[in-house]
Short mmCIF file of C-alpha atoms and ligand atoms in Angstrom, two decimals:
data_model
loop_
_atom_site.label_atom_id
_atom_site.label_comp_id
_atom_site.label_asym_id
_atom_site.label_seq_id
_atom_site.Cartn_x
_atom_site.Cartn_y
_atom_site.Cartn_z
CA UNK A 1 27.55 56.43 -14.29
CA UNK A 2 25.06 58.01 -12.06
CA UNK A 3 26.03 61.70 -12.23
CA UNK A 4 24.17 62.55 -15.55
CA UNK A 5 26.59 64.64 -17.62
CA UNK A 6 25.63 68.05 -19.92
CA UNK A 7 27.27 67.04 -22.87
CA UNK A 8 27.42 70.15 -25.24
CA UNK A 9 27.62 69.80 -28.95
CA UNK A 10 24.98 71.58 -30.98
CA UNK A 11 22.22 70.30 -28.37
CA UNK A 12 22.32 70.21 -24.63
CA UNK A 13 22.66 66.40 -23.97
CA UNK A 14 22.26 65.09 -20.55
CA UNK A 15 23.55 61.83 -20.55
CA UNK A 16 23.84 59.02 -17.73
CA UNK A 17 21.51 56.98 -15.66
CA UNK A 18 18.46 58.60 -14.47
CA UNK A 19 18.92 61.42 -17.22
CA UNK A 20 15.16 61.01 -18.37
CA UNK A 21 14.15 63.20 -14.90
CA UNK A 22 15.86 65.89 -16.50
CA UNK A 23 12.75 66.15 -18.44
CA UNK A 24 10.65 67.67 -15.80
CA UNK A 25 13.19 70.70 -15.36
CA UNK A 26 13.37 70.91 -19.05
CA UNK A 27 9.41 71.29 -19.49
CA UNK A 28 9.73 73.55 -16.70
CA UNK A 29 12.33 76.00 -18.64
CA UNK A 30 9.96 75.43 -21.82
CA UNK A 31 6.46 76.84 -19.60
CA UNK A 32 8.64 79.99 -18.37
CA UNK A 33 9.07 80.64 -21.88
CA UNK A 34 5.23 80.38 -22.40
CA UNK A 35 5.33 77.39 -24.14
CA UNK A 36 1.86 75.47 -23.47
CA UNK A 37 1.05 73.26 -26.57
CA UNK A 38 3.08 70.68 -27.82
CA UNK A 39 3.32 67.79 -30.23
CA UNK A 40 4.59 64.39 -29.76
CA UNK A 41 6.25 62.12 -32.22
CA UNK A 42 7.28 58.20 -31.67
CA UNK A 43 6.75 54.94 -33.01
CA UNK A 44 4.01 52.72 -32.03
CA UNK A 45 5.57 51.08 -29.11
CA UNK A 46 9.26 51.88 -27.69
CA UNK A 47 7.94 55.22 -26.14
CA UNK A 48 5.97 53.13 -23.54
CA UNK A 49 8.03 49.87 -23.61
CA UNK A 50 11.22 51.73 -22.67
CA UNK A 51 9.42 53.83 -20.12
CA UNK A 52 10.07 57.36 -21.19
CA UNK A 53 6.12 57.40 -21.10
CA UNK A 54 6.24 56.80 -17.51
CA UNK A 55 7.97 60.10 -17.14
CA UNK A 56 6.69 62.43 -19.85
CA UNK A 57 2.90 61.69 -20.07
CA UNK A 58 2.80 63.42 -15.74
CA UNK A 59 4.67 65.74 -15.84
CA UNK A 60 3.06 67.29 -19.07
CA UNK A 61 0.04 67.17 -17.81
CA UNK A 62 0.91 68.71 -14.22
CA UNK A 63 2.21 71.22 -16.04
CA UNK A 64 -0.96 71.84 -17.98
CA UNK A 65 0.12 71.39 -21.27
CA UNK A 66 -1.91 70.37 -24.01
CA UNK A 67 -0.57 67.70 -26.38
CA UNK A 68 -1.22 65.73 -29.35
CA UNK A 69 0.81 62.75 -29.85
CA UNK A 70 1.72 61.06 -33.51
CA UNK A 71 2.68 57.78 -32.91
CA UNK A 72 2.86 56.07 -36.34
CA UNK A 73 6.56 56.36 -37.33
CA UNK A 74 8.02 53.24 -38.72
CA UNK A 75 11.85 52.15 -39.09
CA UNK A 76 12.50 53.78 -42.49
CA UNK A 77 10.27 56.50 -42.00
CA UNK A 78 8.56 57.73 -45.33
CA UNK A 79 8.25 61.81 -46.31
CA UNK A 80 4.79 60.69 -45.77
CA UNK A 81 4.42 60.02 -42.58
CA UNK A 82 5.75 62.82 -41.94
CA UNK A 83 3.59 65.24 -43.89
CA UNK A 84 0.11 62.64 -41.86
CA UNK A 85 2.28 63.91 -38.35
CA UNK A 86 2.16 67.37 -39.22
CA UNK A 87 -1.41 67.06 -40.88
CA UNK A 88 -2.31 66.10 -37.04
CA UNK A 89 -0.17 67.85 -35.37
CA UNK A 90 -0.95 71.24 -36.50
CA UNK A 91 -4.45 70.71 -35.03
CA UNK A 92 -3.51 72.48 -31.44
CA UNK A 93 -0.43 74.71 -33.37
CA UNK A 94 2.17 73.07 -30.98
CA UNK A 95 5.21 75.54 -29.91
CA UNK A 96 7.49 72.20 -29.28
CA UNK A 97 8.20 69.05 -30.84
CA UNK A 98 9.47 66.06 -28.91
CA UNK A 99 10.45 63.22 -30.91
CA UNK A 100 10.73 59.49 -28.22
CA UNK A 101 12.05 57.07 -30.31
CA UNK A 102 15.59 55.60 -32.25
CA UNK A 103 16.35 57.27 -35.77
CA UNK A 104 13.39 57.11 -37.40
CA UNK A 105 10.79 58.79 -34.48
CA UNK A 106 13.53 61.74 -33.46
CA UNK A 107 14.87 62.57 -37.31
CA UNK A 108 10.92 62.60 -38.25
CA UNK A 109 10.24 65.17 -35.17
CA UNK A 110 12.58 67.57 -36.34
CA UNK A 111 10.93 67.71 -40.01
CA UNK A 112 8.23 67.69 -38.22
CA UNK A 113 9.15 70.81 -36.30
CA UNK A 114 9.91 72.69 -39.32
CA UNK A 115 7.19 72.17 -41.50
CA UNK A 116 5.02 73.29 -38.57
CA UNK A 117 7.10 76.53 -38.66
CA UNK A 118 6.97 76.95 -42.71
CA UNK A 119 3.54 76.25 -43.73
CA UNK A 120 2.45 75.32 -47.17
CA UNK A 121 5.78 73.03 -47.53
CA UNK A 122 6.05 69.29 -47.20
CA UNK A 123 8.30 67.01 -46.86
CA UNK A 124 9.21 66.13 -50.48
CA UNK A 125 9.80 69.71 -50.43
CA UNK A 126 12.31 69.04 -48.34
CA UNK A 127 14.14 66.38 -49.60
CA UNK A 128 13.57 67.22 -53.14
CA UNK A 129 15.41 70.37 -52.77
CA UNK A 130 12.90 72.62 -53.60
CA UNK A 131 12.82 74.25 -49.50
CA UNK A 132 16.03 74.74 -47.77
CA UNK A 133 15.03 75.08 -43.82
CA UNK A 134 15.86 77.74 -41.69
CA UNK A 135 14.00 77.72 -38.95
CA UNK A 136 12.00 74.96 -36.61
CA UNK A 137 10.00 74.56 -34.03
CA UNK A 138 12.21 74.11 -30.86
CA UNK A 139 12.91 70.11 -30.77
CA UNK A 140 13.64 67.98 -27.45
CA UNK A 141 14.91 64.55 -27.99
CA UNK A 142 14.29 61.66 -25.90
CA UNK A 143 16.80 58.85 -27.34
CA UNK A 144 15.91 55.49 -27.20
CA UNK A 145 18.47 53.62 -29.00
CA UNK A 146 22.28 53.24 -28.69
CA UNK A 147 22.96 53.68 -32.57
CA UNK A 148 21.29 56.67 -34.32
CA UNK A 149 23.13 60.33 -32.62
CA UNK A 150 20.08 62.00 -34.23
CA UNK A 151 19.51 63.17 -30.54
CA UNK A 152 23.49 65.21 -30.92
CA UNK A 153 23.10 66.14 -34.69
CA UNK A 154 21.56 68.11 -37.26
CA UNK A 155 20.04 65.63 -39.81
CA UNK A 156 17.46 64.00 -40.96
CA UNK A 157 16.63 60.71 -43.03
CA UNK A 158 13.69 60.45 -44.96
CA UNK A 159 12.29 58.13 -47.76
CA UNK A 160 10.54 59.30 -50.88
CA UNK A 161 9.15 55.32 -51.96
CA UNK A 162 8.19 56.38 -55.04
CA UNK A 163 11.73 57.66 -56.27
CA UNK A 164 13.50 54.82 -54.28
CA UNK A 165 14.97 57.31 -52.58
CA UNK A 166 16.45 57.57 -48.86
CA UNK A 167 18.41 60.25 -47.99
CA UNK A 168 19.27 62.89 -45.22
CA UNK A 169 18.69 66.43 -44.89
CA UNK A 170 21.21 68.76 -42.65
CA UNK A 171 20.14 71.91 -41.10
CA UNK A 172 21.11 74.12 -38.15
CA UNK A 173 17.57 74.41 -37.37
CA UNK A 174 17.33 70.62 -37.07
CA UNK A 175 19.17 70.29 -33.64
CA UNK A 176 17.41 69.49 -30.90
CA UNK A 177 17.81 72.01 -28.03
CA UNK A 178 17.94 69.50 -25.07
CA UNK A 179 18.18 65.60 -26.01
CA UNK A 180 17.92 62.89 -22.87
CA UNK A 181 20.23 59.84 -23.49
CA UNK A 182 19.18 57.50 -20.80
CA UNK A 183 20.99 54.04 -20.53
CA UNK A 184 18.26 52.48 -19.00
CA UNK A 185 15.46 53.65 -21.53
CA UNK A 186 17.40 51.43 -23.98
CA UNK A 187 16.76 47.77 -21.43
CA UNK A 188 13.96 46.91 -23.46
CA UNK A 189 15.47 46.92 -26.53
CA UNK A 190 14.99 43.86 -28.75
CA UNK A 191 18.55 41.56 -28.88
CA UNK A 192 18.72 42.45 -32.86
CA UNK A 193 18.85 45.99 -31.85
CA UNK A 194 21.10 46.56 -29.64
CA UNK A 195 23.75 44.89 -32.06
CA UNK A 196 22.34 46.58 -35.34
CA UNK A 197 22.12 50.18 -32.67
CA UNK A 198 25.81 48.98 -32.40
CA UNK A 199 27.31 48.76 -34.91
CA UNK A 200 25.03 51.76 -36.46
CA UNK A 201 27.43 54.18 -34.26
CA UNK A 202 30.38 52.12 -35.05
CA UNK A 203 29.65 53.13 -38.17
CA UNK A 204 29.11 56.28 -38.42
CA UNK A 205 32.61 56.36 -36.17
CA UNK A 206 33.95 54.57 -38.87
CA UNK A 207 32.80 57.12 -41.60
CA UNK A 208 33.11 60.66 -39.83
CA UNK A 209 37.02 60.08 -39.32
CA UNK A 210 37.81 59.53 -42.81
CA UNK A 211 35.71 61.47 -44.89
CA UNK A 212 37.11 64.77 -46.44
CA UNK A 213 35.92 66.73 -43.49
CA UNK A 214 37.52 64.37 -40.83
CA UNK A 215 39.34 65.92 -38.63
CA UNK A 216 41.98 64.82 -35.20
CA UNK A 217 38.51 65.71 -33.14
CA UNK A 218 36.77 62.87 -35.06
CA UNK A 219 38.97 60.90 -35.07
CA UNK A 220 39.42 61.28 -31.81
CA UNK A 221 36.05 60.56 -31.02
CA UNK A 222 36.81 57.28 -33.20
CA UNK A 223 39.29 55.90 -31.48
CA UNK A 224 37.42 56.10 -28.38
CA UNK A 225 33.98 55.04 -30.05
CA UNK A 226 35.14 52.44 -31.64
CA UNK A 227 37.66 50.73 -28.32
CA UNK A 228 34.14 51.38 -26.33
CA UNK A 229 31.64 48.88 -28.93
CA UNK A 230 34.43 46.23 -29.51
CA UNK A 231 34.73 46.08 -25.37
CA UNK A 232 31.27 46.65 -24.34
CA UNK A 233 28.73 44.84 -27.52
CA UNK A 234 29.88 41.25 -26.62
CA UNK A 235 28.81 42.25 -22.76
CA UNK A 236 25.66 43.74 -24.09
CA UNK A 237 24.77 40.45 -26.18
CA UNK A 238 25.65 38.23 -23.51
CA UNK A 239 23.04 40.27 -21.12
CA UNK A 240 21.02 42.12 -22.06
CA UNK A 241 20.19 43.81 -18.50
CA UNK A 242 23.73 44.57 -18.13
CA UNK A 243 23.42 48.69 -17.74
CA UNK A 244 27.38 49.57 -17.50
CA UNK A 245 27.56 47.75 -21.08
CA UNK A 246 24.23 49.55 -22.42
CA UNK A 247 26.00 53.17 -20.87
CA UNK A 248 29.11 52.80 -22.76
CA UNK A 249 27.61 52.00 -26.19
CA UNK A 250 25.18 54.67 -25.54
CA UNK A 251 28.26 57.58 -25.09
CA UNK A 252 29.61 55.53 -28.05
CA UNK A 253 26.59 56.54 -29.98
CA UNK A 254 26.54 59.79 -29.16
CA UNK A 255 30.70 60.45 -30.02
CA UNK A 256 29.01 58.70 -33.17
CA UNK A 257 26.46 61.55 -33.74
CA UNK A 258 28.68 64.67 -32.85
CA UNK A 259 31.37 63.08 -35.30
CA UNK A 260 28.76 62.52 -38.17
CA UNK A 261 27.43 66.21 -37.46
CA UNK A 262 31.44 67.80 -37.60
CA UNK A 263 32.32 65.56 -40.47
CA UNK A 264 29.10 63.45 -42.23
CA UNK A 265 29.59 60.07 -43.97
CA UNK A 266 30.81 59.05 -47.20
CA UNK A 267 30.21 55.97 -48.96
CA UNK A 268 28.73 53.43 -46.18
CA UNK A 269 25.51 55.02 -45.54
CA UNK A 270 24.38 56.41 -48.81
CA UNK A 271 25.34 52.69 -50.52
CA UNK A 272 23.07 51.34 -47.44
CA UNK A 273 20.39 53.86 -47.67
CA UNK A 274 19.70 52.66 -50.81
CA UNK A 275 19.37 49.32 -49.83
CA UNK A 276 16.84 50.07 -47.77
CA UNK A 277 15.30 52.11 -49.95
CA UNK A 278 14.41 48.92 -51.83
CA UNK A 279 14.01 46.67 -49.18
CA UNK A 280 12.35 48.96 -46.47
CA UNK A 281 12.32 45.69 -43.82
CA UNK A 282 16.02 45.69 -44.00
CA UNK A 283 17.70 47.28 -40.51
CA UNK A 284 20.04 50.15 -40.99
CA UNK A 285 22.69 49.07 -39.08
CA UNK A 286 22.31 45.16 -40.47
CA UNK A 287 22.92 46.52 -43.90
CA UNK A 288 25.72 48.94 -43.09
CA UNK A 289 27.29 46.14 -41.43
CA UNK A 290 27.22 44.04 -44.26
CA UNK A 291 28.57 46.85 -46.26
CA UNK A 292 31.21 47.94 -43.97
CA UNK A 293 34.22 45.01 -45.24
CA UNK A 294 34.37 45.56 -49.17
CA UNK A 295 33.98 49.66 -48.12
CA UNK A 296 37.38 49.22 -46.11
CA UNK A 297 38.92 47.64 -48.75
CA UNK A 298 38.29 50.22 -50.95
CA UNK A 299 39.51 53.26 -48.80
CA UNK A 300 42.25 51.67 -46.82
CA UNK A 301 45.44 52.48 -49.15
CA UNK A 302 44.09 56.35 -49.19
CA UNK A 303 43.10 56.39 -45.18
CA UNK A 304 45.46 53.48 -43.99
CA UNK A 305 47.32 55.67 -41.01
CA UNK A 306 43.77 56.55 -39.62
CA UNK A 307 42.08 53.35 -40.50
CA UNK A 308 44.69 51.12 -38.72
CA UNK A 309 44.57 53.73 -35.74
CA UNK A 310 40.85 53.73 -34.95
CA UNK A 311 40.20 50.24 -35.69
CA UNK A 312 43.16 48.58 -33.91
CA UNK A 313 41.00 47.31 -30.79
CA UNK A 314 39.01 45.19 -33.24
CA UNK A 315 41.78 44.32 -36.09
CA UNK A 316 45.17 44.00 -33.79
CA UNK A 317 48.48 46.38 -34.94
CA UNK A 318 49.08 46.83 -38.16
CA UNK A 319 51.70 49.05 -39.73
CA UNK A 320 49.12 51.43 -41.47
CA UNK A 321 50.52 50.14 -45.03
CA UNK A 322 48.01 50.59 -48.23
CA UNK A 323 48.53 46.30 -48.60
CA UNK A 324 46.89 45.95 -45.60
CA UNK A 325 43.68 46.69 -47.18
CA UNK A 326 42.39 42.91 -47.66
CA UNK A 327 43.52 41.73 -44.57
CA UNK A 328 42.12 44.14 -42.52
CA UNK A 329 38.56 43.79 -44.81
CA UNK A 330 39.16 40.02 -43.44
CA UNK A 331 39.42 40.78 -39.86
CA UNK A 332 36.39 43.01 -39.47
CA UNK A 333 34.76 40.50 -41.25
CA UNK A 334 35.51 38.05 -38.79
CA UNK A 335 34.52 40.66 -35.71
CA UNK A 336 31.51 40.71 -37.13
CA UNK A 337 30.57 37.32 -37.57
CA UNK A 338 31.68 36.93 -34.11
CA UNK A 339 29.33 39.09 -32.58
CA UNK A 340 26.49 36.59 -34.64
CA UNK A 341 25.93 38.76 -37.92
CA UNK A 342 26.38 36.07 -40.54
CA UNK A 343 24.06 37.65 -43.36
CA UNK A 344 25.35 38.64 -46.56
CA UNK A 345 23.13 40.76 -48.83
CA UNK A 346 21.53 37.78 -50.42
CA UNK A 347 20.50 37.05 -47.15
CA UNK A 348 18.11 39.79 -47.33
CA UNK A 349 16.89 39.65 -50.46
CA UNK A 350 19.30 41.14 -52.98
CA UNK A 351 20.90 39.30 -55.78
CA UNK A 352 23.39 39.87 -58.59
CA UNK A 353 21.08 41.48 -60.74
CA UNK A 354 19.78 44.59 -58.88
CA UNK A 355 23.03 45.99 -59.12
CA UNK A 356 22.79 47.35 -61.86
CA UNK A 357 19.47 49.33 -60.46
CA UNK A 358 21.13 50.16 -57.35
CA UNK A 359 23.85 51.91 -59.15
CA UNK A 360 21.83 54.06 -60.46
CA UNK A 361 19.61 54.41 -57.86
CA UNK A 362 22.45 55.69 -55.56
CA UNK A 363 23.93 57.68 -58.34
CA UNK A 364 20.75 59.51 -58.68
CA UNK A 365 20.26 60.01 -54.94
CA UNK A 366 23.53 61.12 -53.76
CA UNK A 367 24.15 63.32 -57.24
CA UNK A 368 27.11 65.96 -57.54
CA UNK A 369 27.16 66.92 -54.19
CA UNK A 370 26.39 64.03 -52.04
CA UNK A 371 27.91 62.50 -49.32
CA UNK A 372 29.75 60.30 -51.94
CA UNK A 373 32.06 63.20 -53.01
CA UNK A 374 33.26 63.17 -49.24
CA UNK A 375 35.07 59.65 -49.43
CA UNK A 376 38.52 59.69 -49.45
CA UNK A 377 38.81 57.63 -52.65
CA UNK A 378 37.36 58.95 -56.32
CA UNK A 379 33.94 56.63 -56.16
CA UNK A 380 33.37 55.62 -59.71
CA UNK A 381 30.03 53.11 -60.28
CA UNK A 382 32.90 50.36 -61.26
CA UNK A 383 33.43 50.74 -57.41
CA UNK A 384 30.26 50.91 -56.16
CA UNK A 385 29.48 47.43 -57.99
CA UNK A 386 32.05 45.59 -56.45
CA UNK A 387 31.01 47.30 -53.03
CA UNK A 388 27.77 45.39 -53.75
CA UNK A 389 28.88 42.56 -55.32
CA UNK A 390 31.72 41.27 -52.84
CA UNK A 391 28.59 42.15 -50.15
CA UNK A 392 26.58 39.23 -51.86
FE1 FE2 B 401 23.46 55.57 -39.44
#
């Protein structure tokens, strides 16, 4: 646990206890390549609470390099925000972005990093299609949660609010060049999130080794993912200062992100993005969770051999048998409640009639090409009603 790994994926990831002291050699390789402004992008809190501060605000400024430092990012980040970081930002023309944060700081740093590279483009731009990125500022990483694998991969999630709209962008630009995924950054995290981190990775574990693009490496990295939550979240919830628990579900998290970034997601996150698109209070990994049953149920009989594989630490053996379908819906329900998530969608504010809305909505986010048309199953709106309504 204390040698701190180089994971490579499409970002140089060091990984293990300690990993955050990384950061001075990486600043170091950034000033030999003449790189002496840069911007910062977190939240309003976890930066300092986790004490990643502790580490970055010295050695930035032994090195002499100016910064400015957004620190307004919300959970659920809006296109917005982004386009006020950028507004600020651009003020000393940074040459790096460093996103500290969980999902929402590190996949607003890297759209921060390219609009600071195309300018005259926002972020609607982005994620209205009208500007396909290229190129980025270089981005470094610092991961504070054990859920997201936005430090590992290529996307990121924004919300238009006026369209209702949450979605992802993908590009090669987007990786960060180094990430830091330090165990004990993530102590201070509040008990909600390190189960909602959780079962965030689980999953996009879940997701990435039964879409279309799945492959033996994902699910691979499923199998492993997933046997690594189911042991380590109950330790992790029972103490929360328990670091061999909080280092496991962190390498979960980032198998989670490299198998999201080889394969995406199909019908999970889109369905929950636009829950939280309407509800932007509601945690991303509370409503995926929610989600995740009546989702099995649908794509068991078409994934059963894989399903039954990955998820065996959590469900027991099964034979891998299409009619497994509601039983093993039934078991994962039970996992979950026993790990204390009890909520149902009408627990957080949704009721029988904005389904009909969310249909659509999701329909009109995800389109022709969306991560929908990835699932293993044909997803027809009949289906993504009684996703939603046996979620109630
Ligand atoms: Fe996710």
């Amino acid at each position: 646990m204390n040698r701190v790994l180089e994971l490579r994926c499409g970002s140089v990831d060091y990984f293990g206890i300690g990993a955050i002291n990384r950061f001075e050699h990486i600043m170091e390789q950034y000033r030999k390549r003449g790189i002496r402004r840069v911007g910062i992008v977190t939240g309003r809190s976890s930066y300092r609470l986790s004490g990643a501060w502790r580490v970055v605000k010295p050695v930035i400024e032994e090195k002499h390099i100016e910064y400015l430092h957004f620190d307004a990012i919300t959970p659920n980040p809006t296109v917005d925000q982004i386009d006020e970081a950028v507004h600020l930002l651009k003020e000393i023309e940074p040459q790096l972005i460093i996103g500290i944060g969980g999902g929402s700081s590190l996949d607003a740093s890297k759209v921060v990093a390219v609009l600071l590279r195309n300018r005259g483009i926002t972020a609607r731009d982005i994620y209205t299609g009208r500007f396909t990125p290229f190129e980025a500022l270089p981005i470094l990483s610092i991961n504070l949660t054990h859920g997201t694998g936005s430090e590992v991969d290529r996307y990121a999630v924004a919300t238009i609010p006026e369209e209702r709209d949450k979605s992802g962008a993908a590009a090669d630009c987007m990786y960060p060049e180094y990430a830091i995924d330090d165990p004990e950054l993530m102590l201070s995290l509040p008990d909600k999130e390190v189960l909602y981190t959780s079962l965030d990775a689980l999953n996009h574990l879940v997701e990435a080794a039964t879409t279309k693009l799945s492959s033996p490496y994902t699910v691979m990295l499923a199998k492993e993912g997933i046997a690594l939550i189911n042991k380590w979240l109950p330790h992790a919830i029972e103490d929360r200062q328990d670091i061999e628990a909080r280092y496991w579900l962190l390498y979960a998290s980032i198998l989670g992100g490299i198998a999201i970034d080889c394969a995406v997601v199909h019908i999970t996150h889109p369905l929950e993005h636009t829950l939280s698109a309407f509800r932007p209070g509601l945690e991303h990994g509370l409503g995926l969770t929610i989600l995740l049953p009546a989702v099995i149920k649908v794509i068991y009989p078409a994934v059963a051999e894989t399903l039954s594989g990955i998820l065996r630490p959590i469900t027991g053996t099964l034979k891998g048998t299409p009619d497994e379908a509601e039983g093993i819906a039934q078991s994962l329900r039970e996992w979950i409640e026993s790990l204390g998530v009890s909520q149902r969608l009408r627990d957080v504010g949704f009721t029988d009639d904005d389904i009909p809305e969310l249909v659509r909505y999701v329909r009109r986010s995800q389109g022709e090409s969306g991560s929908l048309s990835l699932a293993p199953v044909k997803v027809t709106d009949e289906m993504i009603r009684e996703i939603y309504r046996e979620s109630l």
